[in-house]
Structures are given as C-alpha cells and as structure tokens.
Coordinates of C-alpha atoms and ligand atoms in Angstrom, one line a residue:
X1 CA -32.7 -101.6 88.4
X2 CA -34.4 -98.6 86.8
X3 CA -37.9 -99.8 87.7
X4 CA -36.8 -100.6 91.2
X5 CA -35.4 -96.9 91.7
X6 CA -38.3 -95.3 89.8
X7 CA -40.9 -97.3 92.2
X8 CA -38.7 -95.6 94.9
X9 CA -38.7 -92.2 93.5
X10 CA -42.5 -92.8 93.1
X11 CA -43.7 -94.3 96.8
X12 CA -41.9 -91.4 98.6
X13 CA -43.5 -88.8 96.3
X14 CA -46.6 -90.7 97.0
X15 CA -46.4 -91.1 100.8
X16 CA -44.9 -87.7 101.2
X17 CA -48.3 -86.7 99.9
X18 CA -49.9 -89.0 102.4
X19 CA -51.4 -91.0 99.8
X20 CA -49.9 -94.6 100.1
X21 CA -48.2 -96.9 101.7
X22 CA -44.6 -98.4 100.8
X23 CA -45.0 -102.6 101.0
X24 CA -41.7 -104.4 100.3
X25 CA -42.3 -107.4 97.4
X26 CA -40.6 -109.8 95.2
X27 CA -40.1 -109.4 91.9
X28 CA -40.7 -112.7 89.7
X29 CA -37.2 -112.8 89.3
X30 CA -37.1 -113.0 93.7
X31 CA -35.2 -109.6 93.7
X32 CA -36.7 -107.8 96.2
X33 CA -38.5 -104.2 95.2
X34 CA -39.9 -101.4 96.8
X35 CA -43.9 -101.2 95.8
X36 CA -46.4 -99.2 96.6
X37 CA -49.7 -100.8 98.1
X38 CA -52.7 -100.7 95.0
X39 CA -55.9 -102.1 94.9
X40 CA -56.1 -101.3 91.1
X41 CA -52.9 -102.2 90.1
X42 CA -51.4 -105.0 87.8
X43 CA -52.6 -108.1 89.2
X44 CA -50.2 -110.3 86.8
X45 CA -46.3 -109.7 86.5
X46 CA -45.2 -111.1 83.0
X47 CA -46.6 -112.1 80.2
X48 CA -50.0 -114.3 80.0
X49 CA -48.9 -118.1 79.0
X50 CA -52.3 -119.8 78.4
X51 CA -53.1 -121.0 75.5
X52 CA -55.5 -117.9 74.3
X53 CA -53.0 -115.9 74.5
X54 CA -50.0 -118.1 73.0
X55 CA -52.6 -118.1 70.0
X56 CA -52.4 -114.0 70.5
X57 CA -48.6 -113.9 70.4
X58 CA -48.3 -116.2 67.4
X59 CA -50.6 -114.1 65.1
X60 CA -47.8 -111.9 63.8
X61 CA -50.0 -109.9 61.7
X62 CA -53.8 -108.4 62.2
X63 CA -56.2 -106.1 60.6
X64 CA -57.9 -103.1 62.1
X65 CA -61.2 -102.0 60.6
X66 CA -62.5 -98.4 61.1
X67 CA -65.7 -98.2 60.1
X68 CA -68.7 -95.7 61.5
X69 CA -70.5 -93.1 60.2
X70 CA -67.6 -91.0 59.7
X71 CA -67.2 -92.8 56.2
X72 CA -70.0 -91.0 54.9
X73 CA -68.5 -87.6 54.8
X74 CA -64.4 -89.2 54.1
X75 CA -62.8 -86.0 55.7
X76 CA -65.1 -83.5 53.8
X77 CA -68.0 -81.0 54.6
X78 CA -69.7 -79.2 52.4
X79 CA -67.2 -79.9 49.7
X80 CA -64.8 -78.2 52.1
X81 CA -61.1 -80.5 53.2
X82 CA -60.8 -81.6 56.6
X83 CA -57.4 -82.7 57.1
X84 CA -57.6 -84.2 60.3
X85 CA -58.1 -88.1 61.3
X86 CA -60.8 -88.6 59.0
X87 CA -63.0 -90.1 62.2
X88 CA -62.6 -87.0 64.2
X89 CA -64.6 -84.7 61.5
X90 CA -67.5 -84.3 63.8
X91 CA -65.6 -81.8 66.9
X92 CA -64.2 -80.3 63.4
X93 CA -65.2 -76.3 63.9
X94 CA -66.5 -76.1 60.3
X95 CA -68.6 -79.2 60.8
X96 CA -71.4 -78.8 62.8
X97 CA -72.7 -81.1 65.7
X98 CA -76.1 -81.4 64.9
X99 CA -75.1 -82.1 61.0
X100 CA -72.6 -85.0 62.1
X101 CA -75.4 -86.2 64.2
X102 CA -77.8 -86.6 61.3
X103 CA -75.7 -88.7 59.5
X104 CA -77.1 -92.0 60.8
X105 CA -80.3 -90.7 58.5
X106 CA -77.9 -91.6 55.2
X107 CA -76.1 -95.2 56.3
X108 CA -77.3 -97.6 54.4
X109 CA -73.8 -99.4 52.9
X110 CA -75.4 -101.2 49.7
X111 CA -71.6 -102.8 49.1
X112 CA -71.4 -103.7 52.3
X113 CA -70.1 -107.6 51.8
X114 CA -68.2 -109.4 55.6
X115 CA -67.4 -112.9 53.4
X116 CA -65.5 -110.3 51.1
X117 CA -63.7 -108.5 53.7
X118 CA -62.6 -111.8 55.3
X119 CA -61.5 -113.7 52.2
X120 CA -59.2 -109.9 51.4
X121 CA -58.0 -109.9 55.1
X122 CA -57.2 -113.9 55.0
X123 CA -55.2 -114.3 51.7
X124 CA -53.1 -110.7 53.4
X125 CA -52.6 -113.5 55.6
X126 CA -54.0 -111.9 58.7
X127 CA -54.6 -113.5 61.4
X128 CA -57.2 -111.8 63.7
X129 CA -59.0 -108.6 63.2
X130 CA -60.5 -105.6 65.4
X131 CA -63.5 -104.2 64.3
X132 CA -65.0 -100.9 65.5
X133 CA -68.1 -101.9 67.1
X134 CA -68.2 -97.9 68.5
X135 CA -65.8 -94.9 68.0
X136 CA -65.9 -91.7 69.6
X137 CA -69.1 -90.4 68.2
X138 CA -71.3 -93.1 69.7
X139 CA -72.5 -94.9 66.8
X140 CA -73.1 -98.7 67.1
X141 CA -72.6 -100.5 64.4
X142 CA -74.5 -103.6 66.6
X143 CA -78.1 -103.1 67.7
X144 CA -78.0 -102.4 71.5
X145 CA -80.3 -101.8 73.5
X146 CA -78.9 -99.6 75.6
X147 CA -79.2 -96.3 73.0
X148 CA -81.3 -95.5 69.7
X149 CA -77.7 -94.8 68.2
X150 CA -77.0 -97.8 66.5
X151 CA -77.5 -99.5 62.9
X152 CA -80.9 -100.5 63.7
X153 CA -82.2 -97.1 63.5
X154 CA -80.5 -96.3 60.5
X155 CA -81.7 -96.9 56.6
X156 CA -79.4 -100.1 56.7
X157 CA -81.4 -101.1 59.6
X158 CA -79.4 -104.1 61.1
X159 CA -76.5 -105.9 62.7
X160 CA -73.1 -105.1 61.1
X161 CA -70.9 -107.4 64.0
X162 CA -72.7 -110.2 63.8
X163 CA -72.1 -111.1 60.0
X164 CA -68.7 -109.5 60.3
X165 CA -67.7 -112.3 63.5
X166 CA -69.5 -115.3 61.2
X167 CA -67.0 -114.5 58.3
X168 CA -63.9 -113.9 60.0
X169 CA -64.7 -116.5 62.1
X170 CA -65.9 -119.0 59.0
X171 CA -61.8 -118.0 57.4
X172 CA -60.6 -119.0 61.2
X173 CA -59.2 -114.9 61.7
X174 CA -60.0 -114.2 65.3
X175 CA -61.9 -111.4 65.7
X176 CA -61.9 -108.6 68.3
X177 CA -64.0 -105.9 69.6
X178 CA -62.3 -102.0 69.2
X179 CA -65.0 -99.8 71.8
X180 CA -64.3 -96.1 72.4
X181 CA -65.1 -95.5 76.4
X182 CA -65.4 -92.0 75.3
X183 CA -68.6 -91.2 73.8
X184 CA -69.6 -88.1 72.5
X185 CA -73.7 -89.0 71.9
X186 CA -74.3 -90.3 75.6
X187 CA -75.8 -87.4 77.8
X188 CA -74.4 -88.5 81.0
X189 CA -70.3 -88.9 79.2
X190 CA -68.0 -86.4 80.9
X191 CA -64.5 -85.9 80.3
X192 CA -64.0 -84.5 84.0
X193 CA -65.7 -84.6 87.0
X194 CA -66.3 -80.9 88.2
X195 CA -69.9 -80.7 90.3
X196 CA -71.8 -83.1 91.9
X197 CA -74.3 -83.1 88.6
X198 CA -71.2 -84.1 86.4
X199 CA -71.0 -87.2 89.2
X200 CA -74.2 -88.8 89.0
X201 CA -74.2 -87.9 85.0
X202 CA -71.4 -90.0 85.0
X203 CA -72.9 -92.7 87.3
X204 CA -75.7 -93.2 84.4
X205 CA -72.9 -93.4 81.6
X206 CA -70.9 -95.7 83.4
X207 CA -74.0 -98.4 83.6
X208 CA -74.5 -97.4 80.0
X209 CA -70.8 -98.7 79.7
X210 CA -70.5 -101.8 81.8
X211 CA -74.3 -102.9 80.1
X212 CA -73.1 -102.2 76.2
X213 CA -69.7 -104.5 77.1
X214 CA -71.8 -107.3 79.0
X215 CA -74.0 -107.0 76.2
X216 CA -71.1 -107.1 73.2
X217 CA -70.2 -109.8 74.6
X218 CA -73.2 -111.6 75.5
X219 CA -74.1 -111.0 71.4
X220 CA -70.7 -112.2 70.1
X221 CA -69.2 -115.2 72.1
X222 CA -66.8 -116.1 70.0
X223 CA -65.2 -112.6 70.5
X224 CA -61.5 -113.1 71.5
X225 CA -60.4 -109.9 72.8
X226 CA -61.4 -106.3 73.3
X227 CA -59.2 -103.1 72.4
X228 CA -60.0 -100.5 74.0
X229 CA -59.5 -96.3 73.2
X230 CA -60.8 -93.0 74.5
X231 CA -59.8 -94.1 78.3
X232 CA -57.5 -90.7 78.9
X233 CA -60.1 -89.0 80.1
X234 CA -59.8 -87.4 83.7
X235 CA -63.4 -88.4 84.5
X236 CA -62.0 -92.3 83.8
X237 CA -58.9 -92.3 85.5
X238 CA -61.1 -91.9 88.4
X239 CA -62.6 -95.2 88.0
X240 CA -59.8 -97.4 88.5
X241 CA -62.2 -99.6 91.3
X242 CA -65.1 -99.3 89.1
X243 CA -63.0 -100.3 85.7
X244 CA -61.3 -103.4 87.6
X245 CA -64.6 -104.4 88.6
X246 CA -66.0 -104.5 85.0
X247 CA -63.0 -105.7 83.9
X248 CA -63.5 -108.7 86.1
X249 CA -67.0 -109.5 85.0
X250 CA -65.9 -109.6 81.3
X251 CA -63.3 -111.8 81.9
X252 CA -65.9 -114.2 83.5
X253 CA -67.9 -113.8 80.6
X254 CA -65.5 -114.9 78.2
X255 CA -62.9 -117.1 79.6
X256 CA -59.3 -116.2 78.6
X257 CA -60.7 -113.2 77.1
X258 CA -57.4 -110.9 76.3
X259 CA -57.8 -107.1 77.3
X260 CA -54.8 -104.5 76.4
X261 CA -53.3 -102.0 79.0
X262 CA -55.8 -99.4 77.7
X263 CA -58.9 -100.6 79.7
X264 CA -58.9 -99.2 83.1
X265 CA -56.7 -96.9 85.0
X266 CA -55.1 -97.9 88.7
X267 CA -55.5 -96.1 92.3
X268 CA -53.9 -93.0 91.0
X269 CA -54.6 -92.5 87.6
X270 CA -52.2 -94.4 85.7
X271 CA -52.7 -95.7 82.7
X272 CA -50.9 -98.8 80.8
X273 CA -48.5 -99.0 83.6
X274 CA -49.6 -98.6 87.4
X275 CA -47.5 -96.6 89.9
X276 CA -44.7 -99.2 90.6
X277 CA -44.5 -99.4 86.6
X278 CA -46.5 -102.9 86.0
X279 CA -47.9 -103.4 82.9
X280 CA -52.0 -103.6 83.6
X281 CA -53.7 -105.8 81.5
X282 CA -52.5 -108.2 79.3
X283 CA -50.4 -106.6 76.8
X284 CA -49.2 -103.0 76.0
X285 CA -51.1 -100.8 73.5
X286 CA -49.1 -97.4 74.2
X287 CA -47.5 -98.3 70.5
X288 CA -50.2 -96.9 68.2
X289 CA -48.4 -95.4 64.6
X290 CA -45.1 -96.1 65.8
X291 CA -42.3 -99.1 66.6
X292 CA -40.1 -100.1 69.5
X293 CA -36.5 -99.6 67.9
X294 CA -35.2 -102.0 70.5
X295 CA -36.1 -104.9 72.9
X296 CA -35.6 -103.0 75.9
X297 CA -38.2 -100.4 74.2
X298 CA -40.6 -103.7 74.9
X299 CA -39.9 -104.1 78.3
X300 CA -40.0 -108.0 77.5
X301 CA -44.0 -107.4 77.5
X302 CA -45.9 -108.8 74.7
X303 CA -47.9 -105.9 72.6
X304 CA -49.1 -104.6 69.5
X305 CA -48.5 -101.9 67.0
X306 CA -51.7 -100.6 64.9
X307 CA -51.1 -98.5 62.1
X308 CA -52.4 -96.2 59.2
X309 CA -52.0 -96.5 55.9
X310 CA -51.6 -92.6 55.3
X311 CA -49.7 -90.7 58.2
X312 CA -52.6 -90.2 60.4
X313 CA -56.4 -91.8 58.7
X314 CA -58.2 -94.3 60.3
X315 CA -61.7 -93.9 59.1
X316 CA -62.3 -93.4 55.2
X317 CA -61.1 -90.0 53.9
X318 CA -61.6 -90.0 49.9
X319 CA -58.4 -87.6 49.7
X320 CA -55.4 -89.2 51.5
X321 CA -52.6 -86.3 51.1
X322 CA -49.0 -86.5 52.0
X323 CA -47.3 -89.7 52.0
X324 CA -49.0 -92.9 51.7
X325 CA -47.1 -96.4 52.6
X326 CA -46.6 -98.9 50.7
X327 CA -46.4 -102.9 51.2
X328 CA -42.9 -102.7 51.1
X329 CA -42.5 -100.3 54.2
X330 CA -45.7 -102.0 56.5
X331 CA -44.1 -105.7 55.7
X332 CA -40.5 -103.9 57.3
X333 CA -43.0 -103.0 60.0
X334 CA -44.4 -106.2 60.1
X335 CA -41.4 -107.9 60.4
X336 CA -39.8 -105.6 62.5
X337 CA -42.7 -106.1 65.3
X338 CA -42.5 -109.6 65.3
X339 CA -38.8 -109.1 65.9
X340 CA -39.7 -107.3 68.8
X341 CA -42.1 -109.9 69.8
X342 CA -45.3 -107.3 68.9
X343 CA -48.1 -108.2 66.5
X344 CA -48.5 -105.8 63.6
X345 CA -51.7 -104.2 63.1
X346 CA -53.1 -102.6 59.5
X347 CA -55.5 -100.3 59.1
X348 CA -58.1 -100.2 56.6
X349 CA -61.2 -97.9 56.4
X350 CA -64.0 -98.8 54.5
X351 CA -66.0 -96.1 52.7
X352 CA -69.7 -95.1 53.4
X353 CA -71.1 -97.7 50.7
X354 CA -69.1 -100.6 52.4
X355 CA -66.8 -100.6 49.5
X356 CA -63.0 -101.1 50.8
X357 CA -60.4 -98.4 48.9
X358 CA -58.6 -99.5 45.9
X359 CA -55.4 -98.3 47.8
X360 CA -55.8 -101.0 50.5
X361 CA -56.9 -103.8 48.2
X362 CA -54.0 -103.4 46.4
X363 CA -51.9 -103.4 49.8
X364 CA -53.2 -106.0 51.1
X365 CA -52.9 -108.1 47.6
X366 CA -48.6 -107.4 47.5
X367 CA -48.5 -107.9 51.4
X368 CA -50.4 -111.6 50.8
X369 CA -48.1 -112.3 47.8
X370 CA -44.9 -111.6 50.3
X371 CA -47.0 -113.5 53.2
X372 CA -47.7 -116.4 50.8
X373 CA -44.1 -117.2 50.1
X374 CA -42.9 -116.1 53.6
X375 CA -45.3 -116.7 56.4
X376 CA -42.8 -118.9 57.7
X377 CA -40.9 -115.9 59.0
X378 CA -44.0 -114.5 61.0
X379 CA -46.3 -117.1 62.4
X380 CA -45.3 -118.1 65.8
X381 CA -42.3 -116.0 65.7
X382 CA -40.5 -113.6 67.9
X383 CA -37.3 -112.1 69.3
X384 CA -34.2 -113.1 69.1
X385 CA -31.2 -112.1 70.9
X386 CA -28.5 -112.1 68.4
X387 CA -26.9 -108.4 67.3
X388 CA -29.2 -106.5 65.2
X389 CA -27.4 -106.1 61.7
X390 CA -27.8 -103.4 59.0
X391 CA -29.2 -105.8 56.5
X392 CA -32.7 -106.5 58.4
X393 CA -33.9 -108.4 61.3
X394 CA -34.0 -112.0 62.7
X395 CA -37.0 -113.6 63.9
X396 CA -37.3 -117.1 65.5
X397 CA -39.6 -119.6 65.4
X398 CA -40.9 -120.4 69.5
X399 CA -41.5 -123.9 68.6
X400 CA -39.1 -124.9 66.2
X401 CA -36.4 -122.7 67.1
X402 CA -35.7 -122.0 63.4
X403 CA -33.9 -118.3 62.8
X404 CA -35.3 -116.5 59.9
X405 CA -33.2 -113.8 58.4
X406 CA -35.9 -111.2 56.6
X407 CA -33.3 -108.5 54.5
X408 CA -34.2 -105.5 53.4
X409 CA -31.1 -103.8 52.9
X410 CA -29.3 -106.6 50.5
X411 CA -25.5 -105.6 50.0
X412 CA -24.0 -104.5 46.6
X413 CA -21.6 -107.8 47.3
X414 CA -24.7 -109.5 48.3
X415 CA -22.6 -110.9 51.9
X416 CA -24.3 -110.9 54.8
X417 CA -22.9 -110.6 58.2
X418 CA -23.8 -112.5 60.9
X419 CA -22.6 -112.5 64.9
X420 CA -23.9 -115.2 66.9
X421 CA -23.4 -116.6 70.2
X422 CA -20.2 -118.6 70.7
X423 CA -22.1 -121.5 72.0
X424 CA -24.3 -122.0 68.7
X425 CA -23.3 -123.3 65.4
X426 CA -25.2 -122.3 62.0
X427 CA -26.3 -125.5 60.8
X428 CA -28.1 -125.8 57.8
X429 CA -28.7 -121.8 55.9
X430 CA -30.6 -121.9 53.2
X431 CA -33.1 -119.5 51.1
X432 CA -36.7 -120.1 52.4
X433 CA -37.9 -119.9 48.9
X434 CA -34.9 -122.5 47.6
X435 CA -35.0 -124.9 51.0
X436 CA -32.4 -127.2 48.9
X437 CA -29.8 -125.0 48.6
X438 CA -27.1 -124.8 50.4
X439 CA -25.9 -121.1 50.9
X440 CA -22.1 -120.2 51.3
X441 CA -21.2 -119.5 54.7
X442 CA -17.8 -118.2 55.3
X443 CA -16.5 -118.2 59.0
X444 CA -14.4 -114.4 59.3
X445 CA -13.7 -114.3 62.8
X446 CA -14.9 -116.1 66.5
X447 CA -18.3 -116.6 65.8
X448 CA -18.6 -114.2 63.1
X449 CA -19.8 -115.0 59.2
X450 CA -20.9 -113.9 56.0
X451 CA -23.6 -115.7 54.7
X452 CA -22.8 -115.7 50.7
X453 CA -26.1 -114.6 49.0
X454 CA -24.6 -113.2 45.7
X455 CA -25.7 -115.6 43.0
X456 CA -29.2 -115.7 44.6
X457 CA -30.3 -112.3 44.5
X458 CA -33.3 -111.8 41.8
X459 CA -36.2 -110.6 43.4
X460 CA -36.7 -107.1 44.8
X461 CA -38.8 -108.3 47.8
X462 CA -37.8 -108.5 50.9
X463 CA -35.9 -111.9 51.1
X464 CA -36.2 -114.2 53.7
X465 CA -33.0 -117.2 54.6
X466 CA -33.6 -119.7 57.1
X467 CA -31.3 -120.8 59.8
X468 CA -31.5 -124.2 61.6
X469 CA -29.2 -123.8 64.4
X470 CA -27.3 -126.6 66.0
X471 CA -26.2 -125.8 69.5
X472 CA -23.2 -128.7 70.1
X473 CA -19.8 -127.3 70.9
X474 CA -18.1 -126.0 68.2
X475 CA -14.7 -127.1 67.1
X476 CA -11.8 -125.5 68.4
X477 CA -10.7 -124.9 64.4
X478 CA -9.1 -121.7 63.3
X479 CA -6.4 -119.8 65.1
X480 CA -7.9 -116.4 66.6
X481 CA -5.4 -113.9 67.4
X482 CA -6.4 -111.0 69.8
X483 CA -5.8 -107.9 68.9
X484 CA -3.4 -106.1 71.5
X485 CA -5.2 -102.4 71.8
Ligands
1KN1 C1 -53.8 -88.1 69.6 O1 -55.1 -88.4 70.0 C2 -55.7 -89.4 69.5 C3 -57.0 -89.7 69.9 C4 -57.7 -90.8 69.4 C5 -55.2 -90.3 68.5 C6 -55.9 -91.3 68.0 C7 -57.1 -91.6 68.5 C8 -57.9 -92.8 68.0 N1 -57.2 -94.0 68.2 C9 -57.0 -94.7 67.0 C10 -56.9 -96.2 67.1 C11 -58.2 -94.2 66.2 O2 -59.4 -94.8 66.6 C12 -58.1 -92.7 66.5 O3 -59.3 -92.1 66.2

C-alpha cells in the first residue's frame, strides 16, 4: 500500500516535470501498481533464488577487510591524532595530498601472511569475505594495468588479491571484491559534471572503471560477488545507462555473479531503490554500521549489515578511542541480522606490516568459540514470524525448519516466554548444547508458554535452545476463558 501510493506521489511529481511517463504494472503479488517507465530501473522484483545466491543468504556471517595504504599512517600525521575513519586521513586538512600520495614509496607488509588471515577468519566461522581491492584513494592492492598506482610499484612489489582469493578460497570462505567507484588518484574522476572539460574527463575515468572491473574479474574468477562504495557522487548518478551497461558485461563475465544495490544509479538518480521504490541489484547495502529493528525495516529484501569494530574505523588506526565492541554485542548483531534475514559483516583492519590487531584476533577467537558450539543457529537461517520477545530472537533453519531460540536477556526465574501460532505445536525443546534434554515447557494460556530454563543456566554466553516444531492440530485440552473487557 505505501509503495503503491509513494510510486503515485512520485510519477505525478515526475510527469508534472515532464520527465516520464506513468505505465500501469503488476506487482509479483498480481496487485496492480502505478509505475513509472525506466530504462535503468530494477530489472528483478524479489529476491534472487539461484543457487549462488541461496549460498549468499545462508552465509550468516562475513568478514570485511580494509586494507590500503592508509594503514601506514593508522589515523596519525606527524605524530598528530586524526580522529576520523582512519581510511579517510588523506582529504584530512592537516595531512597533506602530496604526503598521502607518497605513501606507496613505504608499503612493503613483511607480516603480510593470506593462509593466516583465512585460517583466523574460518575458525570465527565466517563464511565469505570482501577484501578491498581499491578504496577511495586509488591504490590497488592488485597489479592493473590500467594505473601505476598499485602494489606493483610499491617496495612490496606484487599481487596482494591473488594469494588473498587462493586462501580463502583453499578454507572454502567465498570471497568478494569491495571497489571504491570514487577515486581520488585518477585525473579524469569528477564528483560533478560542471563544463564540458569535466565531461570528457569523466568519459576517460569511466573506461578506466569499466577496464579495472573487466579486468578484476578476468584476474580472479573465482570471485563471487562485488561490493561496491563511493557511488553517491553527482557525476555517477548520471550514469545510470552507462552503469547498467557495465553492470551487464560483469554479470556475463561471471555467471551468477551477486552485485548489492550500491552499483549503479537508475534514470533519475536513485540509488539502492529506483523511482517506483524497487530494490536495484540484488540485495540492499543502505545498512552499513547499523540494524533493521524490524522485518518491515527489510522490506522482505535479502541484505547485509557491515560493521566496525570501534564506532566509526575501517582501515587500521593504532589509537581506537571511545567505545570499542565486544564479541558479546557483534554475536547480538550477528544474530539479530540473521533474524532479519541479513548477513552480518565484521570489520577488521590490518596494520601497515600486514599484522592483524590484537583487539580483532581476540574477537574473532570468542566469536569462533560462540560459533563453534552454535553455528547451528546461523547457517542457513533466517526470519521467523513468531512475536519478537524480550529475551532475544528466533531464527529458523530454511531447510529443516528447526527454530532456534538465541537469549541474551536470560530471566532472574530463568522462564522464557513464548507466543506461537495457534496452528503449530512445540515439539521437541531442548538446549542445543544438551540435544538430550528435555526442557520444561509449561502451556499458560492459548498458544502461550514458558519454556523452563532454570536448572540449566551456567554459562554467561549467549545460549541457544532448539525447537522442532510439529504443525498437526493441537488438542482441544485446557479450558480458555475470554476475558470480558
Ligand atoms: C558517511 O560517509 C561515508 C563515506 C564512505 C561513510 C563511509 C564510507 C566508506 N564506506 C565504508 C564501507 C568504508 O569503506 C568507509 O570508508
């Protein structure tokens, strides 16, 4: 109903202005809906159900690695604090441009070791990775041979993807390709279009562009996916033809290859969702350092959260102030986007030497210990429609259709409620640590329980109890007596 009268609200604005035209379509659902005519828009309603991107849904839980030369300075110049993102030192004032741009001159990561950072990221338990093959500055960490800005010209001298793919790929994590459109070394990058000189500038970059992702992907053919920043640009939400076009030609590249809604912008300068609110691409990236709280939040779209360690680092910064999260809070995160039917994304940001943070090795140790006893609850899980309750949330299992119950608010009394629809019955509950034991469950009112977890509690950890539902009529049993209000 809302999209249907905000696609309304939008075509009239839009052919008020004289600028398109109003087509009348079905939703999948067959209701009809007003849209407005793009060449650039979504070309998919609803979520992707090949089998690439069934392996996406069912990873549950990721790792991001930011990693340029950024990590050289960690957040400091000329023993002076920079207390923004770490990676964004170079438009720093106190930093100058020519210094940042110098930096190539020192990377040489002696520690730099991908079977390491695989074996780490699989015993966390994740399941694919995204790698930074170029931020914003414009450093490739991959020898192209589209710019003299890449690892080949530094001291360290060679490829950094390659042996990064071969050892997530040898520990079966998936691994994707992070690439900044916005690039602050090429000459011919604008952020807007103003003269015709800024135009044909921006012709050269956009070859630059469409030749460095053929070529990415040419180099690494195992890639899965690419994640995409730095498209917010005015100069880029001009190239919505241009950006479907390449878009296109890397999806022939790599068959089922799985692009977020960050990539390329429709008729009229949307991003992430086009003009009659379609999701473009195949899942939504608008939730970077934050959650849904609810399904709706989703949209029923499948998506992903990535998120920092510290409130706002990606890159290394060797003095993370203010708070800094622990496993306990990014496993609720975790579990709370597969809840939500996201995949949970964590940060890490290796230093200049190659050398990953004590802080994040530690991390991701207690999150594999949790993962190790409870991966259950996360792999090939998602939503499930029963009422949220205070004490955590439920995930389900597509497959099996078992419900996991992850709490992270035990009781005092150690009871947990539970409200569930009237035509499913509770079956087997049991801890998923203790699969023999049968746990109390005490029926309180029409298709309402407490699940009795008091002589069980021990550990402090998030605890996880697993539900096999049966879905047979119930038994008309106890006598249920309506309140009269
Ligand atoms: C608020 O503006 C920005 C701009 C760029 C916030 C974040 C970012 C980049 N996206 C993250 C995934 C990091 O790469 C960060 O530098």
């Amino acid at each position: 109903m809302k999209s249907i009268l905000r696609g309304a609200i939008l075509a009239v604005a839009l052919t008020g202005a004289g600028l398109g035209s109003v087509i009348a379509q079905k939703a999948p659902d067959n209701t009809p809906r007003t849209s407005i005519a793009l060449e650039h828009g979504s070309h998919q309603l609803g979520n992707r159900t090949d089998l690439m991107m069934e392996s996406w849904r069912n990873y549950g839980l990721g790792q991001f690695i930011h990693w340029g030369l950024y990590a050289i300075p960690g957040g400091h110049w000329e023993g002076k604090y920079y207390g923004g993102a770490a990676e964004w030192i170079r438009s720093w004032k106190d930093m100058p441009n020519e210094a940042y741009d110098k930096l190539y001159k020192e990377f040489d990561p002696q520690n730099f070791d991908p079977k390491a950072w695989a074996k780490q990221a699989k015993s966390m338990g994740a399941k694919y990775m995204i790698i930074t093959t170029k931020h914003h500055d414009g450093f490739c960490l991959w020898p192209s041979e589209y710019t003299e800005y890449d690892v080949t010209n530094s001291p360290y001298g060679k490829d950094i993807i390659g042996p990064l793919v071969e050892a997530y790929d040898a520990e079966g994590i998936d691994v994707y390709l992070y690439f900044s459109v916005m690039d602050w070394n090429h000459p011919g990058y604008r952020s807007k279009l103003e003269t015709e000189e800024d135009r044909e500038a921006y012709e050269s970059f956009k070859e630059f562009t469409r030749n460095q992702l053929l070529e990415l992907l040419g180099l690494y053919p195992t890639t899965k996916g690419l994640w995409f920043d730095g498209t917010w640009d005015a100069a880029w939400k001009e190239q919505a033809a241009f950006a479907d076009k390449l878009e296109t030609e890397m999806r022939e590249k790599i068959p089922g290859l799985i692009i977020g809604s960050r990539f390329r912008p429709d008729d009229y300068g949307n991003r992430h969702f086009d003009s009659n609110g379609d999701l473009m691409g195949d899942y939504e990236q608008g939730w970077e350092r934050k959650l849904p709280e609810t399904f709706e939040d989703t949209k029923g779209n499948d998506w992903d959260c990535v998120m920092t360690v510290p409130e706002n680092q990606w890159g290394y910064h060797s003095d993370w102030r203010g708070h800094v999260k622990t496993s306990f809070e990014l496993i609720e995160m975790l579990v709370k986007s597969v809840s939500l039917n996201g995949n949970f994304v964590m940060n890490f940001g290796p230093d200049g030497q190659g050398s990953i943070r004590q802080e994040e090795t530690q991390l991701a140790a207690e999150i594999g210990d949790w993962m190790n006893v409870n991966h259950e609850a996360i792999y090939g899980c998602g939503y499930l429609d029963w009422k949220k309750q205070d004490w955590g949330y439920y995930t389900k299992n597509r497959e099996t259709g078992k419900i996991y119950m992850v709490v992270f608010n035990m009781p005092l009394n150690g009871a947990l409620k539970v409200k569930i629809p009237s035509k499913v019955s509770l079956g087997k509950v049991s801890p998923l640590e203790n699969p023999k034991t049968n746990l109390e469950v005490e029926e309180i009112h029409r298709d309402e329980y407490l699940i009795h977890f008091e002589n069980q509690k021990s550990s402090n950890s998030p605890v996880v109890i697993v539900i096999e539902p049966s879905f047979s009529e119930k038994q008309e049993g106890a006598e249920y007596q309506k309140a009269k209000t």
